[in-house]
Amino acid sequence: MRPDDLLTDSPLAERLAEEAGRLPTPPSTQVEAVRQLLDASRRAPAETEWPPLLQTPRDKKDSRYAEPPTSHRSGLTGPLLVGAKRAFRLAFQPFINEVLRKQVEFNEAILDSLALIYEHQREESRNQSAWRREITARLAALERSGEPPSRAS
């Protein structure tokens, strides 16, 4: 197939509009049912807190800052080591921040992506549930009317 074969002289949109004009008008009850179904699926996702699954990683995303220094040693050695750790952190914190800056940006981007995927999954689950209820209702209506269900071959 050549690229010239894909080009047409007549506009496709006009042809489609012309064909759509030939379709019979559907019953108003079906139009309203489809409109309600579309409105239900078009709703905006609910703004929620961070998913519990991602709350702990979100609290730990900034790896530039550590817990306060401690020591298990007793006597004079423990407090001296804690003081040395604090002094080291105080002196080198700007360097630590710069070295870990890209890691923190990456962590934030990954968490945002995971939260987005989680919300999309929740929304898809709600949509599938709504469609499943709709299909079940339609199947029950067909069974009540006495028509045998058609089988796909």
Coordinates of C-alpha atoms in Angstrom, one line a residue:
M1 CA 0.0 0.0 0.0
R2 CA 1.3 3.4 -0.9
P3 CA 0.6 6.7 1.0
D4 CA -1.4 8.0 -1.9
D5 CA -3.9 5.1 -1.5
L6 CA -4.8 6.4 1.9
L7 CA -5.7 9.9 0.7
T8 CA -9.3 10.5 -0.5
D9 CA -10.9 13.3 -2.3
S10 CA -14.2 13.3 -0.5
P11 CA -14.1 14.3 3.2
L12 CA -14.8 11.3 5.5
A13 CA -16.6 13.4 8.1
E14 CA -19.2 14.6 5.5
R15 CA -19.8 11.0 4.4
L16 CA -20.2 9.8 8.0
A17 CA -22.7 12.6 8.8
E18 CA -24.6 11.7 5.7
E19 CA -24.8 8.0 6.7
A20 CA -25.7 8.8 10.2
G21 CA -28.6 10.9 8.9
R22 CA -30.0 7.7 7.4
L23 CA -30.1 5.8 10.7
P24 CA -33.5 5.3 12.3
T25 CA -34.2 7.3 15.4
P26 CA -33.8 5.2 18.6
P27 CA -36.6 5.1 21.2
S28 CA -36.3 7.9 23.8
T29 CA -36.0 5.4 26.6
Q30 CA -32.9 3.9 25.1
V31 CA -31.4 7.3 24.4
E32 CA -32.0 8.3 28.1
A33 CA -30.5 5.0 29.4
V34 CA -27.3 5.5 27.3
R35 CA -27.1 9.2 28.4
Q36 CA -27.4 8.2 32.1
L37 CA -24.8 5.5 31.6
L38 CA -22.4 7.9 29.9
D39 CA -23.0 10.6 32.6
A40 CA -22.2 8.0 35.3
S41 CA -18.9 7.0 33.6
R42 CA -17.9 10.6 33.0
R43 CA -17.8 11.7 36.6
A44 CA -14.5 13.1 37.9
P45 CA -12.4 10.8 40.1
A46 CA -12.9 11.5 43.8
E47 CA -10.2 13.5 45.5
T48 CA -8.9 11.2 48.2
E49 CA -6.1 11.0 50.6
W50 CA -3.0 9.1 49.5
P51 CA -3.8 5.4 49.3
P52 CA -2.8 3.5 52.5
L53 CA -0.6 1.3 50.4
L54 CA 1.6 4.4 49.4
Q55 CA 1.4 6.3 52.7
T56 CA 4.5 4.8 54.3
P57 CA 6.7 5.2 51.1
R58 CA 5.4 8.8 50.8
D59 CA 6.5 9.5 54.4
K60 CA 10.0 8.2 53.5
K61 CA 10.4 9.7 50.0
D62 CA 12.9 12.4 51.1
S63 CA 16.0 10.4 51.8
R64 CA 18.1 13.5 52.5
Y65 CA 17.1 13.6 56.1
A66 CA 17.8 10.8 58.5
E67 CA 16.4 10.0 61.9
P68 CA 18.1 11.8 64.8
P69 CA 21.4 10.1 65.7
T70 CA 21.5 7.7 68.5
S71 CA 23.9 5.3 70.1
H72 CA 23.5 2.1 72.0
R73 CA 26.8 2.7 73.9
S74 CA 26.6 3.8 77.5
G75 CA 28.8 6.0 79.6
L76 CA 30.8 8.8 78.0
T77 CA 31.2 7.1 74.6
G78 CA 27.5 7.1 73.6
P79 CA 27.0 10.9 74.0
L80 CA 30.3 11.6 72.3
L81 CA 29.3 9.5 69.2
V82 CA 25.9 11.1 69.1
G83 CA 27.6 14.6 69.2
A84 CA 30.0 13.5 66.4
K85 CA 27.2 12.3 64.3
R86 CA 25.3 15.5 64.7
A87 CA 28.4 17.6 63.9
F88 CA 29.0 15.5 60.8
R89 CA 25.4 15.9 59.6
L90 CA 25.5 19.7 60.3
A91 CA 28.7 20.1 58.4
F92 CA 27.9 17.9 55.4
Q93 CA 24.1 18.4 55.1
P94 CA 24.4 20.7 52.0
F95 CA 26.5 18.0 50.2
I96 CA 24.1 15.3 51.2
N97 CA 21.2 17.3 49.9
E98 CA 22.9 17.8 46.6
V99 CA 23.9 14.2 46.2
L100 CA 20.5 12.9 47.0
R101 CA 18.4 15.6 45.2
K102 CA 17.9 13.6 42.0
Q103 CA 17.0 10.5 44.1
V104 CA 14.3 12.5 45.9
E105 CA 12.9 13.8 42.6
F106 CA 12.8 10.3 41.3
N107 CA 11.1 9.0 44.4
E108 CA 8.4 11.8 44.1
A109 CA 7.8 11.0 40.5
I110 CA 7.5 7.3 41.1
L111 CA 5.1 7.9 44.0
D112 CA 3.0 10.3 41.9
S113 CA 2.9 7.7 39.1
L114 CA 1.9 4.9 41.5
A115 CA -0.9 7.1 43.0
L116 CA -2.2 7.9 39.5
I117 CA -2.1 4.2 38.5
Y118 CA -3.9 3.4 41.8
E119 CA -6.7 6.0 41.1
H120 CA -7.1 4.8 37.5
Q121 CA -7.4 1.2 38.8
R122 CA -10.0 2.2 41.3
E123 CA -12.0 4.1 38.7
E124 CA -11.8 1.2 36.2
S125 CA -13.0 -1.1 38.9
R126 CA -16.0 1.2 39.6
N127 CA -16.7 1.4 35.8
Q128 CA -16.5 -2.4 35.4
S129 CA -18.8 -2.9 38.3
A130 CA -21.4 -0.5 36.8
W131 CA -21.1 -2.2 33.4
R132 CA -21.5 -5.6 35.1
R133 CA -24.7 -4.5 36.9
E134 CA -26.0 -3.1 33.6
I135 CA -25.3 -6.4 31.7
T136 CA -26.8 -8.4 34.5
A137 CA -29.9 -6.3 34.4
R138 CA -30.2 -6.7 30.6
L139 CA -29.7 -10.4 30.8
A140 CA -32.3 -10.7 33.5
A141 CA -34.7 -8.7 31.3
L142 CA -34.0 -11.0 28.4
E143 CA -34.6 -14.1 30.5
R144 CA -37.9 -12.7 31.8
S145 CA -39.1 -12.0 28.3
G146 CA -38.6 -15.6 27.4
E147 CA -36.2 -15.1 24.6
P148 CA -33.4 -17.7 24.5
P149 CA -30.0 -16.1 24.8
S150 CA -28.0 -16.0 21.6
R151 CA -24.8 -18.1 21.6
A152 CA -21.6 -16.9 20.0
S153 CA -20.0 -19.4 17.8

